Coordinates of C-alpha atoms and ligand atoms in Angstrom, one line a residue:
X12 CA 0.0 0.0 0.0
X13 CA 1.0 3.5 -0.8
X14 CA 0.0 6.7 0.9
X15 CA -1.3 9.2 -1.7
X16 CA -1.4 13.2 -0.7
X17 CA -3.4 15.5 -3.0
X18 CA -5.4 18.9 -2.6
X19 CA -8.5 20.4 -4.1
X20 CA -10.0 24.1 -4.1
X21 CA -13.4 24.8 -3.0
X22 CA -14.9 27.8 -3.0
X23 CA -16.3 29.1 -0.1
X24 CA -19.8 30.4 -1.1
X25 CA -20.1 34.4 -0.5
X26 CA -21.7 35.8 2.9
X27 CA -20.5 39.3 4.0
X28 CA -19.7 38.7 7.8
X29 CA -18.2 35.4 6.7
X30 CA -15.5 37.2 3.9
X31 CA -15.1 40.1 6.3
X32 CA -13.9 37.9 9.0
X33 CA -11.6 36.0 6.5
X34 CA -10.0 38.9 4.7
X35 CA -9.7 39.8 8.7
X36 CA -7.7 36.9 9.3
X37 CA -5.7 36.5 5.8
X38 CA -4.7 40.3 6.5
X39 CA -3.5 39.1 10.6
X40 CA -1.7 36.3 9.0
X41 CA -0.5 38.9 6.5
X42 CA 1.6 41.0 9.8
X43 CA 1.7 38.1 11.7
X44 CA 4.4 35.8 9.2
X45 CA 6.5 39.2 8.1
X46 CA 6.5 39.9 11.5
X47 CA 7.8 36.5 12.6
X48 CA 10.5 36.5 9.7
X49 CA 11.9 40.0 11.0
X50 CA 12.1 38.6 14.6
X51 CA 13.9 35.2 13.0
X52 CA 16.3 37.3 11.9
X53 CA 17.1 39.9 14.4
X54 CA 17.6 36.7 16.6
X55 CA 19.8 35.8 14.1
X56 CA 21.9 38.5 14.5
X57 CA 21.5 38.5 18.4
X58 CA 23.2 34.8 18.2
X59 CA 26.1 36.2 16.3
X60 CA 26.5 38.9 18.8
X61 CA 25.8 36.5 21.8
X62 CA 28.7 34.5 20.5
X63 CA 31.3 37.2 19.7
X64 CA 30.3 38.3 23.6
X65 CA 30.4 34.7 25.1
X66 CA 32.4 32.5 22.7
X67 CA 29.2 30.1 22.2
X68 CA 25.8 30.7 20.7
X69 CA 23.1 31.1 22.7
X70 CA 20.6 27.5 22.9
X71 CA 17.1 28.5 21.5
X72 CA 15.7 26.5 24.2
X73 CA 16.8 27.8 27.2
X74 CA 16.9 31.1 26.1
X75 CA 13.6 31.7 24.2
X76 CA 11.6 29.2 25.0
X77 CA 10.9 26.6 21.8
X78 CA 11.6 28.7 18.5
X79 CA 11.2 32.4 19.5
X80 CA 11.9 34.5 22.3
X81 CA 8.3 34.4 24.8
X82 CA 8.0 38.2 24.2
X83 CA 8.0 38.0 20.6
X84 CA 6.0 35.3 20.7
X85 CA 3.3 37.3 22.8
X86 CA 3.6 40.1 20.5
X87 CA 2.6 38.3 17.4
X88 CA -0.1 36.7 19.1
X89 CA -1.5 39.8 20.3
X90 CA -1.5 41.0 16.4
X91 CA -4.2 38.0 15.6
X92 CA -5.6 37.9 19.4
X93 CA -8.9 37.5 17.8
X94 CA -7.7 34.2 15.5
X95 CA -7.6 30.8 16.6
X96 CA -4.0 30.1 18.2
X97 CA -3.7 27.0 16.0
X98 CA -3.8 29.3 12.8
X99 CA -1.4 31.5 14.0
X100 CA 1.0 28.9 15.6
X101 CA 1.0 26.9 12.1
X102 CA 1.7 30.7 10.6
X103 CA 4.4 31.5 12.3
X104 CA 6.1 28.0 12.3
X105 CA 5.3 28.3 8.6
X106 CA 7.4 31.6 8.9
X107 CA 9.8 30.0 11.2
X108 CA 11.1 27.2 9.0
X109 CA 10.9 29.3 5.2
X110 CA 13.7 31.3 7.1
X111 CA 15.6 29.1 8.7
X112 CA 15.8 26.9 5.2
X113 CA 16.9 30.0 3.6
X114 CA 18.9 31.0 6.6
X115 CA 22.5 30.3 4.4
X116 CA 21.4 31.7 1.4
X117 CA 20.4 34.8 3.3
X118 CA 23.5 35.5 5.3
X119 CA 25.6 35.1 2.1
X120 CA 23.5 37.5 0.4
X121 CA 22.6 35.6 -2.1
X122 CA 18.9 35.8 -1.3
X123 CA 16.9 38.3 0.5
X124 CA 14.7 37.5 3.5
X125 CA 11.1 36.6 2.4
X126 CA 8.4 39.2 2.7
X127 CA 4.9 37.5 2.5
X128 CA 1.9 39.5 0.1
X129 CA -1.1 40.9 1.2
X130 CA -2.5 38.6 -0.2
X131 CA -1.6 35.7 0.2
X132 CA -2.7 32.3 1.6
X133 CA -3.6 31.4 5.6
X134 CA -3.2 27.7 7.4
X135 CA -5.9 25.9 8.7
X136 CA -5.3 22.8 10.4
X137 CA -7.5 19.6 10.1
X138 CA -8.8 19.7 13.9
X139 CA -10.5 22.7 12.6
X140 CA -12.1 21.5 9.6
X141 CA -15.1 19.2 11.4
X142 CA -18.8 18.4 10.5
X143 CA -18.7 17.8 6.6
X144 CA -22.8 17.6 5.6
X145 CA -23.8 16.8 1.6
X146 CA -26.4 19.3 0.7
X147 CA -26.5 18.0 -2.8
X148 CA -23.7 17.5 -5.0
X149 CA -22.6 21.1 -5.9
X150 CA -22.8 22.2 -2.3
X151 CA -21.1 20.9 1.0
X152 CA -21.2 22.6 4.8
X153 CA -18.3 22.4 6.9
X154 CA -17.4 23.6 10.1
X155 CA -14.9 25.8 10.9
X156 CA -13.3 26.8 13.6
X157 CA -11.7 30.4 12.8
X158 CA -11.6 32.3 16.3
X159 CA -10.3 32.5 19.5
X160 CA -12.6 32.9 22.7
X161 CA -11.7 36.1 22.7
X162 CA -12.4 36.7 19.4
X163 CA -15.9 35.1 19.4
X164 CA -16.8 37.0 21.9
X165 CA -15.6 40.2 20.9
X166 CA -17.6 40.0 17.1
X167 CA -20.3 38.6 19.7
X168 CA -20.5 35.3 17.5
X169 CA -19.6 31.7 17.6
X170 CA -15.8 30.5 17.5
X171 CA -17.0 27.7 14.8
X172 CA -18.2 29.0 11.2
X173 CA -20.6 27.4 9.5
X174 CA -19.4 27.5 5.7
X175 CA -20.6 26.3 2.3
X176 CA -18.5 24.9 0.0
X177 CA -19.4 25.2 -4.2
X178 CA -17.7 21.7 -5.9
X179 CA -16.5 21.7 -9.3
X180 CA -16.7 18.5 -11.7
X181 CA -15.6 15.3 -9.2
X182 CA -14.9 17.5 -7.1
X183 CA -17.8 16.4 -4.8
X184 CA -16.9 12.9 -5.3
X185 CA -14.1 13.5 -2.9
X186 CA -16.2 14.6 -0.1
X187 CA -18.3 11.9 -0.2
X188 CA -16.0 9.9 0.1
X189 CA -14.3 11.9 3.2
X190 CA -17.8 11.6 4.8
X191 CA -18.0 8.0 4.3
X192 CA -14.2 7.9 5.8
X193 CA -12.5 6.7 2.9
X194 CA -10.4 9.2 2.7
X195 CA -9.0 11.4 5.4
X196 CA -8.2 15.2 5.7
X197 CA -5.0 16.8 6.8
X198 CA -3.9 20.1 7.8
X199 CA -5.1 22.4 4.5
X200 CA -5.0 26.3 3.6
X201 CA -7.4 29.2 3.0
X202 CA -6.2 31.4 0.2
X203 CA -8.1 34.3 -2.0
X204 CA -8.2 34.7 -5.8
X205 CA -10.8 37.3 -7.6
X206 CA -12.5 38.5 -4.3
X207 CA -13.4 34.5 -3.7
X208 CA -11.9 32.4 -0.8
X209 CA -11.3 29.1 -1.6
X210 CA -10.4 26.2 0.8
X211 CA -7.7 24.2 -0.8
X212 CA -8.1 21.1 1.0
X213 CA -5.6 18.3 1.7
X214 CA -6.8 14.8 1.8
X215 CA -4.7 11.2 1.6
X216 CA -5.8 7.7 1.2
X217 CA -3.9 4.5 0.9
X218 CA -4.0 3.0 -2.9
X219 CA -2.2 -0.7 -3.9
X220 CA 1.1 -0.1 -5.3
X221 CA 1.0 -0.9 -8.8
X222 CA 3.8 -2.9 -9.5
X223 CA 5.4 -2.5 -13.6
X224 CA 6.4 -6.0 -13.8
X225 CA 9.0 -7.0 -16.1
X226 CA 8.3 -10.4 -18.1
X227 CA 12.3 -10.8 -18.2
X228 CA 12.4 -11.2 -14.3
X229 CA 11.9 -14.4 -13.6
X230 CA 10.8 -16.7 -10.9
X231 CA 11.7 -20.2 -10.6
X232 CA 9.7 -22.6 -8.7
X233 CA 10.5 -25.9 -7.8
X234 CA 8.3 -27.9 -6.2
X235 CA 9.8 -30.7 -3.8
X236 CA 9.8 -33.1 -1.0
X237 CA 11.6 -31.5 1.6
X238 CA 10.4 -28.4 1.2
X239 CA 7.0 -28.0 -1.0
X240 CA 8.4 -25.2 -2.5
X241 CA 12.1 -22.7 -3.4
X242 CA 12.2 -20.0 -5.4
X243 CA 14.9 -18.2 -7.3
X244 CA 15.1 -15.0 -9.8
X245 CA 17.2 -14.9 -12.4
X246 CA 18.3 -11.5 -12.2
X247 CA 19.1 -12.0 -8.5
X248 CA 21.9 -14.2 -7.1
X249 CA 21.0 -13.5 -3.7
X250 CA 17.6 -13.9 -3.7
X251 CA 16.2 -17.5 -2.4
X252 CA 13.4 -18.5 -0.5
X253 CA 11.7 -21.5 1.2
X254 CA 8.0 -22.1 1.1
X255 CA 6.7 -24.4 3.6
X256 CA 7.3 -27.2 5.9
X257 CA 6.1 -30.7 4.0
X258 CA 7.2 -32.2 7.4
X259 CA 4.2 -29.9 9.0
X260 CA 2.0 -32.1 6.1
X261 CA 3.2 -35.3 6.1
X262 CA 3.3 -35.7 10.1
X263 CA -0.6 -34.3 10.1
X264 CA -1.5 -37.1 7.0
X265 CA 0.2 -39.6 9.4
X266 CA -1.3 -38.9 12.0
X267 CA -4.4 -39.0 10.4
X268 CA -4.0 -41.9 9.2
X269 CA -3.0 -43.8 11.9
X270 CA -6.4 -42.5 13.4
X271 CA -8.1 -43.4 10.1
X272 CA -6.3 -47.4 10.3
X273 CA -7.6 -47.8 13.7
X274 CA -11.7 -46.2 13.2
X275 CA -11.3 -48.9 9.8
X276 CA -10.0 -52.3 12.3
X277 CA -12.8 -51.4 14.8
X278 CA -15.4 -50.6 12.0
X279 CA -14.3 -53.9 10.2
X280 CA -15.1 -56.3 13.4
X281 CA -18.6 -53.6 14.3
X282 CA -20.0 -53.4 10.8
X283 CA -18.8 -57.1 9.2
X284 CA -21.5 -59.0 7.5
X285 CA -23.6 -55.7 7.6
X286 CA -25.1 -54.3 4.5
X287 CA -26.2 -50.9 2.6
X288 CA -26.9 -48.2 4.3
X289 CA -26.2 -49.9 8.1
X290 CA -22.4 -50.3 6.6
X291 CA -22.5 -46.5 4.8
X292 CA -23.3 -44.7 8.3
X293 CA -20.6 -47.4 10.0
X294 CA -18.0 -46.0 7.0
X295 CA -18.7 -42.1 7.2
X296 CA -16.0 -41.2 10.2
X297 CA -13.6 -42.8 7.9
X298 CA -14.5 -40.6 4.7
X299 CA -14.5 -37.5 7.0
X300 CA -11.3 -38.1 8.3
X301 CA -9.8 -38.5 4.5
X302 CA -12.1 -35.3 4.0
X303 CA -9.9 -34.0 6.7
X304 CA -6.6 -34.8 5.1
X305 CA -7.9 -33.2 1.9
X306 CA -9.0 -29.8 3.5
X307 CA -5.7 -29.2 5.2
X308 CA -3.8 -30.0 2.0
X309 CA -5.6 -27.8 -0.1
X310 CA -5.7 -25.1 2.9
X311 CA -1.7 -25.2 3.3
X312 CA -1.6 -24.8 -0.8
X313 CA -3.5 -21.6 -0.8
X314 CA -1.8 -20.1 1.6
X315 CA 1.7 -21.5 -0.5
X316 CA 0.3 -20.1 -3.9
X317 CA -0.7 -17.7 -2.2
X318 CA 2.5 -16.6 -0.6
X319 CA 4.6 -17.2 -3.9
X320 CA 2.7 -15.0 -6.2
X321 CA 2.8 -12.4 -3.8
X322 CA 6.9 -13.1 -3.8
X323 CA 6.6 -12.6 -7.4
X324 CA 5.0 -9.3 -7.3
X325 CA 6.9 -7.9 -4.4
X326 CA 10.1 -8.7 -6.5
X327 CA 8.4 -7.2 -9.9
X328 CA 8.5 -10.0 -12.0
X329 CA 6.7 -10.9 -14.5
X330 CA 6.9 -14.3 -15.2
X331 CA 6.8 -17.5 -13.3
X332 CA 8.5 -20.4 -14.3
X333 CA 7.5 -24.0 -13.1
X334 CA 8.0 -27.2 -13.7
X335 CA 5.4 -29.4 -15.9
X336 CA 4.5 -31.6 -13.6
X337 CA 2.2 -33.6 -15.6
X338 CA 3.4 -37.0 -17.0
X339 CA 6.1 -37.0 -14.5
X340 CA 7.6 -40.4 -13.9
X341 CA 9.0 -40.7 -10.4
X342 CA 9.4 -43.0 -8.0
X343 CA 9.0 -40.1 -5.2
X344 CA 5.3 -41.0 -4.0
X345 CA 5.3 -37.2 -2.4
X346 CA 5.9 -35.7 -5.7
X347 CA 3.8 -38.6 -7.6
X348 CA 1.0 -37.1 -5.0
X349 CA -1.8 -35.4 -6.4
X350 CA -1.7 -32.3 -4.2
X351 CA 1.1 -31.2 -5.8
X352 CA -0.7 -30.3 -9.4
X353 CA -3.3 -28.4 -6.8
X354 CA -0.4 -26.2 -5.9
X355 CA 1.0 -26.2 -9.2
X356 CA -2.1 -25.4 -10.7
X357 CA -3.5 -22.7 -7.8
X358 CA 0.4 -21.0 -8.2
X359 CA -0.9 -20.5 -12.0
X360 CA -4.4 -19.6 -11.4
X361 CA -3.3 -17.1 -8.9
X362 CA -0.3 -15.3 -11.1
X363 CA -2.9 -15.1 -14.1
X364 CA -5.0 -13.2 -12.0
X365 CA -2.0 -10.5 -11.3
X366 CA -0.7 -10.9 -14.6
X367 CA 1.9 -12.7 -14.6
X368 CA 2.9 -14.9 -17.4
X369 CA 3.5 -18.6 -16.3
X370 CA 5.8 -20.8 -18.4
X371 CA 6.2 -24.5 -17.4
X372 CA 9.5 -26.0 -18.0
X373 CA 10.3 -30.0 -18.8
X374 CA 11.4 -31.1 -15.5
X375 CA 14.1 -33.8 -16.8
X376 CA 17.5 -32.1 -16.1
X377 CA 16.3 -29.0 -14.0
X378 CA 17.4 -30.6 -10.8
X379 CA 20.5 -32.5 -12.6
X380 CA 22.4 -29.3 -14.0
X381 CA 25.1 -27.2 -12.6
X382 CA 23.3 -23.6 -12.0
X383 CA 27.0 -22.0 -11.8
X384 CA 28.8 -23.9 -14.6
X385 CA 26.0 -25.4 -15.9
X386 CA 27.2 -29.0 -16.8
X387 CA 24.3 -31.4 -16.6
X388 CA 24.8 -35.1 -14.2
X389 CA 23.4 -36.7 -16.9
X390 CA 24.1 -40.9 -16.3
X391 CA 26.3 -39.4 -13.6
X392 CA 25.5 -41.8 -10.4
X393 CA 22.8 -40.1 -8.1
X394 CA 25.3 -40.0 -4.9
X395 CA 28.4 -38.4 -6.7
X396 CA 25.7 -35.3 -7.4
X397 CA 23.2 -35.2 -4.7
X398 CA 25.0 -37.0 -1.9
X399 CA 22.1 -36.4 0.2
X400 CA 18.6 -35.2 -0.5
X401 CA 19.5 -32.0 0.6
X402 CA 23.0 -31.5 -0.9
X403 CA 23.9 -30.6 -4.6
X404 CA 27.2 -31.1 -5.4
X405 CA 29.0 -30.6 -9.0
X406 CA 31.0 -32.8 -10.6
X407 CA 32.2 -30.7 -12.7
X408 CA 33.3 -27.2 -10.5
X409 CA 32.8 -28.4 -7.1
X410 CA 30.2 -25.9 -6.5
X411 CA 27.9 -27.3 -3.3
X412 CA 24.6 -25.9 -2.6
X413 CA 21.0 -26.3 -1.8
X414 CA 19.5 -29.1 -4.3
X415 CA 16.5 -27.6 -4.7
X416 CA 17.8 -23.8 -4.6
X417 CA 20.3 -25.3 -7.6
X418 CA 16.7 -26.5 -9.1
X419 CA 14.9 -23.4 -8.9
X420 CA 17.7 -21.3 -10.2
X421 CA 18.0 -23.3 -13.2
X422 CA 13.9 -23.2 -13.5
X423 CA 14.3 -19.6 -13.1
X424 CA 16.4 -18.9 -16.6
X425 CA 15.1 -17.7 -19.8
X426 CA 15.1 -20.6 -22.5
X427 CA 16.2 -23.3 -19.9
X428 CA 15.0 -26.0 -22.1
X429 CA 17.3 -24.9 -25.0
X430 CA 20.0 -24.1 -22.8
X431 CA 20.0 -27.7 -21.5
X432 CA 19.2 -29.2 -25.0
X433 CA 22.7 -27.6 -26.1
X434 CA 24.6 -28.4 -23.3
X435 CA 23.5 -32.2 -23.4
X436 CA 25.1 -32.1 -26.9
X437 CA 28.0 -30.4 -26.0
X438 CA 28.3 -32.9 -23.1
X439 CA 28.1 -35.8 -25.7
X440 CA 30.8 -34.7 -27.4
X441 CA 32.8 -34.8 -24.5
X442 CA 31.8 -38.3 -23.0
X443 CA 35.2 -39.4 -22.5
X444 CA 36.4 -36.5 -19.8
X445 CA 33.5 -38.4 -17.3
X446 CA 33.4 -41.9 -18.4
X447 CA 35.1 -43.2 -14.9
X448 CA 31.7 -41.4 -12.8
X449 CA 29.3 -42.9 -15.5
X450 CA 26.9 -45.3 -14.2
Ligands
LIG508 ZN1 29.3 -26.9 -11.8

């Protein structure tokens, strides 16, 4: 998820008192933020004096209090008495920081300090923008608080302004969806153009990134026995990850079964000679418990699939490769196990659905060639290569690594099937430099 900040201008529909008391306030803000720059930098120049005096600059802190000195502070307050202190704290610290970013440029002479316009815009923070009402969808009320007590009181009104806001085209569209909390306000601004105000109001929401994928990145999958799942990218030799615990499976199905052996034994000396549907309610805690089995299976390859397509996105690419697991001959009854096209075939439902191309890949060498030099233990006995299930380890360069991270790195490249077409005649050619390994 992404956070996404944008504005929009409303005009603020005309009522006399209403633009009276805002040109009031635009023109306080107005004294207020030149005001506040001046007294930046005469405390500028009192710091270089404080430290020709005392060898060390004075600390803003102790001295003045947070940013400016408390009298200051006072003084400017007492030029908008009658404005909420929020407006004129967020002025002045508006002031505050425009100086001190310039503060360099400024004291080299390169730039002079910065005098606001007349004109120009005020800051109203989003505590004081409350009570958003749809009249219909050109006009909006909102609440907001403009005054101090002691301004309320002395214009003998309330501190909160009711004011009507005129949309433009979709404009509206983003109100509603602030009333129906979709989106959320933040601090915003009051400015003036053409003897309208407008309130140019800041609102965020959260958005799904939208990932560019690129079809060249590629992720390999290879699905295994020890661990249902290891994934590689081509374009990245550090990346590798491990996608569940088959142990976690295969200790649940035995378990399961064991329970299921025992329910059959007693069921078998309960239920023998019995018939139709006698036998059929004797038999159904046995079919829920393979129901059982089934469920978790398919439960642990969604969340898998789930989990790997999301790895996919999260590393931009745009294609998957996998192995073909369909007419596979092995002896491996985990990988001869039906599950295993559900998780193949939920990993390619759920990348189509992000769009992400899915290429399967002939499985007959994938696990058998070298991903660093990429010579292929073709007729090469099993335990000079893999001397364990775990361990890959190449005739050829020595390299040692994870078998199945070896297997998803080669599923990962582009072409692999060609690659490994060539090198197998390359290899022939060469028969002689490995004849003492051959099986
Ligand atoms: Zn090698």
């Amino acid at each position: 998820m992404i956070k996404i900040v944008k504005t929009m201008k409303y005009e603020i529909k005309y009522d006399k008192e209403l633009y009276n008391l805002l040109g009031d306030i635009q023109h306080a803000i107005w004294l207020i933020k030149n005001r506040a720059t001046t007294a930046a930098y005469d405390w500028q120049q009192f710091s270089f004096s404080y430290n020709e005096r005392f060898g060390e600059y004075p600390k803003e802190k102790e001295i003045i209090g947070k940013t400016l000195s408390p009298d200051v502070y006072g003084f400017l307050k007492a030029m908008g008495s009658f404005v909420s202190s929020s407006i004129v704290d967020s002025a002045v610290n508006e002031a505050i920081t425009k100086f001190k970013n310039d503060k360099v440029k400024i004291l080299k002479g390169e730039q002079s300090i910065q005098i606001y316009r007349r004109n120009g815009s005020f800051p109203i923070r989003v505590s004081q923008i409350k009570g958003i009402t749809k009249l219909d969808n050109k006009t909006y009320n909102a609440k907001l608080s403009l005054l101090s007590k002691e301004g309320a009181k002395e214009r003998n009104c309330k501190g909160q302004s009711v004011v009507t806001l005129i949309t433009g085209n979709g404009a509206y569209e983003i109100l509603d969806r602030i009333i129906n909390g979709e989106y959320k306000m933040s601090d915003s601004r009051i400015y003036k153009r053409k003897n309208k105000f407008y309130l140019l109001l800041t609102y965020k929401f959260e958005k799904e990134a939208e990932k560019v994928l690129d079809e060249n990145r590629i992720m390999g999958v290879d699905i295994g026995v020890a661990v249902p799942a290891v994934l590689a990218i081509n374009e990245d030799k550090f990346y590798r990850q491990y996608v569940g615990d088959a142990k976690e499976v295969s200790d649940f199905v035995a378990q399961i079964n064991d329970r299921k052996k025992r329910l059959q034994r007693s069921r078998k000396w309960a239920g023998e000679g019995s018939r139709g549907s006698g036998r059929k309610k004797l038999m159904k805690p046995v079919d829920a418990i393979s129901n059982k089995i089934h469920n978790y299976r398919e439960t642990k390859n969604h969340t898998w699939s789930r989990f790997i397509v999301n790895e996919a996105l999260k590393n931009e690419c745009g294609t998957i490769q996998i192995e073909d697991l369909s007419g596979i001959t092995t002896d491996n009854a985990f990988l001869k196990d039906w599950t295993f096209y559900s998780l193949q075939q939920k990993i390619i439902d759920k990348a189509k659905e992000h769009g992400i191309k899915v290429v399967k890949v002939k499985p007959n060498y994938t696990s058998k060639r070298c991903n660093k030099c990429g010579f292929i233990h073709k007729d090469v006995k099993k335990e000079i290569w893999r001397p364990t299930q775990a361990d890959f380890k190449c005739l050829n360069c020595g390299h040692e690594t994870n078998a199945d991270l070896n297997a998803a790195r080669n599923i990962a490249i582009k072409d692999i099937e060609k690659i490994i077409e060539d090198q197998l005649k390359a290899q022939e050619k060469n028969v002689k430099h490995v004849e003492e390994y051959l099986v």
